[in-house]
Each structure stands twice: as C-alpha cells, then as structure tokens.
XYZ file of N, CA and C in Angstrom:
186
model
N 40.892 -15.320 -12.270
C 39.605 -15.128 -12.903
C 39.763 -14.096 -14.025
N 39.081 -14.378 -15.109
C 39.200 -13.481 -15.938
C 38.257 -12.357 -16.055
N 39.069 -11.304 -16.923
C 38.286 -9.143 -16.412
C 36.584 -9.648 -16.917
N 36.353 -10.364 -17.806
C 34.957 -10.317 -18.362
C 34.248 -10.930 -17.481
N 34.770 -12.292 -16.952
C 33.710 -12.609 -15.785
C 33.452 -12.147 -14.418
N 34.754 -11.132 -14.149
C 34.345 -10.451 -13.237
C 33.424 -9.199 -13.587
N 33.584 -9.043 -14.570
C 32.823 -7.421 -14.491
C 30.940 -7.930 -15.157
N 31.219 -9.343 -15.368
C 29.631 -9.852 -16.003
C 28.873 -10.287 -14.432
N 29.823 -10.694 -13.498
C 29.137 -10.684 -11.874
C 29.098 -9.319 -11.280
N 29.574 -8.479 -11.826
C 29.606 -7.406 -10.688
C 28.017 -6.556 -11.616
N 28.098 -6.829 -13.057
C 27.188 -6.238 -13.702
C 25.792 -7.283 -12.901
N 25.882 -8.313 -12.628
C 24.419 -9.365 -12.263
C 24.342 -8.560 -10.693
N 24.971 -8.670 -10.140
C 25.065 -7.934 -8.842
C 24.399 -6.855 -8.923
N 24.866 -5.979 -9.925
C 24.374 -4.924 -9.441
C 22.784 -4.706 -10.193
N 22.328 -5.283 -11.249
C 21.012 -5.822 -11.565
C 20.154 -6.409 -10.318
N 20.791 -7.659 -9.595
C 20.032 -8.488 -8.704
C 19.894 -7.235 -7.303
N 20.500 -6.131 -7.051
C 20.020 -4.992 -6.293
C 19.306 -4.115 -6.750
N 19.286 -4.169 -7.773
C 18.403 -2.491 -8.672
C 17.073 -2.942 -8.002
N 16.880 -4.779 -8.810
C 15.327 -5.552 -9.057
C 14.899 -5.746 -7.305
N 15.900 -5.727 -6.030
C 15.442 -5.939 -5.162
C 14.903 -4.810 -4.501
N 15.866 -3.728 -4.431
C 15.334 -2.235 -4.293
C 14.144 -2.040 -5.250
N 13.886 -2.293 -5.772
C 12.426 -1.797 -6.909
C 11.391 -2.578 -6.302
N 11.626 -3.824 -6.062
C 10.803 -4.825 -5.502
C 9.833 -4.080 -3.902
N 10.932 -3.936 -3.137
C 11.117 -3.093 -1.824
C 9.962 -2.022 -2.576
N 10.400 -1.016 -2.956
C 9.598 0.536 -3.380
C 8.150 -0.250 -4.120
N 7.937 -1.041 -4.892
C 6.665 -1.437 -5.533
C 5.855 -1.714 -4.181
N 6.302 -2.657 -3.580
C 5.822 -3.140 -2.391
C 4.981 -2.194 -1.205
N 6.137 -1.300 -0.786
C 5.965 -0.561 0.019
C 4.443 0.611 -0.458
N 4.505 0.817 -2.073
C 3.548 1.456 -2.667
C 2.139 1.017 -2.633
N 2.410 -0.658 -3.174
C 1.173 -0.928 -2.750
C 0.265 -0.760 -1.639
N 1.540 -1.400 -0.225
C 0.986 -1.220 1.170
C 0.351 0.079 1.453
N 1.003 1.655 0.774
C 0.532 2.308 1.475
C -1.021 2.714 0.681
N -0.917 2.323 -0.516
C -2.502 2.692 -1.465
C -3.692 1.981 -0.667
N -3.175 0.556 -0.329
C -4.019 -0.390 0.609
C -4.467 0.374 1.785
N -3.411 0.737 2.734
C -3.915 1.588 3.549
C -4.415 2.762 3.387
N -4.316 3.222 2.676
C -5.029 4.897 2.223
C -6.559 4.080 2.224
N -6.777 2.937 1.420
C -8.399 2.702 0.898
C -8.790 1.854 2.231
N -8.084 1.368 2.898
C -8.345 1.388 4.502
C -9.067 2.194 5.012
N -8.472 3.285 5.019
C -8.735 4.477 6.186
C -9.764 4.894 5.410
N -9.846 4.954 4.307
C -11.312 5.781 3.454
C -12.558 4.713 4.041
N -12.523 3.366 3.550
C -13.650 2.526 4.027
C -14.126 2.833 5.419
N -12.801 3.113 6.449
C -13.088 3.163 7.662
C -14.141 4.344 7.671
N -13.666 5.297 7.247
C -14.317 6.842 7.766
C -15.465 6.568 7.187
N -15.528 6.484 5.566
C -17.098 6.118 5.385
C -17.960 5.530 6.128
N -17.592 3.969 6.378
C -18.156 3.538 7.494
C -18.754 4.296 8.728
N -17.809 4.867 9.207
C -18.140 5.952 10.591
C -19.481 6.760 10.150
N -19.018 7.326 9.069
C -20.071 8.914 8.454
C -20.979 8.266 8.494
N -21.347 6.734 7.602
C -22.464 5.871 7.032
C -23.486 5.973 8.353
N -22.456 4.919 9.678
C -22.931 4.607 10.968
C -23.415 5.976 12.061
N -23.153 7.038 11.394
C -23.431 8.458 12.393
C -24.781 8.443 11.720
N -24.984 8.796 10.446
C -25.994 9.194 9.873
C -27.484 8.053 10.428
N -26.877 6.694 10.285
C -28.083 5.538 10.322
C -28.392 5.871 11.688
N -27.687 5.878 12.816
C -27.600 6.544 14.177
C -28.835 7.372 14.075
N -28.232 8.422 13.789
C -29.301 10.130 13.477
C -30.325 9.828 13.331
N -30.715 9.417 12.513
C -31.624 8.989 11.442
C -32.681 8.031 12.289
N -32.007 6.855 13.200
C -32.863 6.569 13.606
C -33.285 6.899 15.050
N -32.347 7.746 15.652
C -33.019 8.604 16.439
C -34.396 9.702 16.263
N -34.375 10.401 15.436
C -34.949 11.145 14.756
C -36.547 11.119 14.421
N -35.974 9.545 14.096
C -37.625 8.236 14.012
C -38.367 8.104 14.536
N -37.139 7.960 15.871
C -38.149 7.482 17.196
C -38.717 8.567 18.203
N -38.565 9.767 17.645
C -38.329 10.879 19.193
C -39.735 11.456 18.494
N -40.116 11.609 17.087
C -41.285 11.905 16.014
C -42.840 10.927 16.417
C-alpha cells in the first residue's frame, strides 16, 4: 500500500472519531439542558399545585 493512502485513512479515521466523540458530547448536552427544564417544569408545577392547594383551603375555612 502506498505512504499517501495510508496516512489519507489514518487522517479519515481519525476525523470519523473527532465527529463521533463530538456527536457523543452534543448529545449528552442536549440530554442534560432537557433535563435541567425537566426538573424546573417539575418544581414549578409543585410550587403552582401548593399554592392552588392553599389557596383553596383558605376559601373554604372563610
């Protein structure tokens, strides 16, 4: 085999790992932003559902 086509596969090689590792890290970034706005909806939710709670306790005891 000749030096250029080996070193033009070892150069694609090592491209076709950079783009898969990057792929991996983009990925993983998204998942965790997703879950961050997860856990925010959740808690809001909670705070939202304490307050409507309260609130309509409050209603009824008046």
């Amino acid at each position: 085999m000749e030096k250029a086509k080996i070193g033009e596969r070892l150069w694609i090689g090592w491209i076709e790992s950079f783009v898969g590792q990057f792929r991996l890290l983009v990925n993983s970034v998204c998942w965790s932003s997703e879950a961050r706005w997860r856990r925010y909806d959740l808690a809001m939710s909670s705070v939202e559902s304490f307050f409507i709670t309260k609130t309509q306790r409050h209603n009824t005891q008046t």
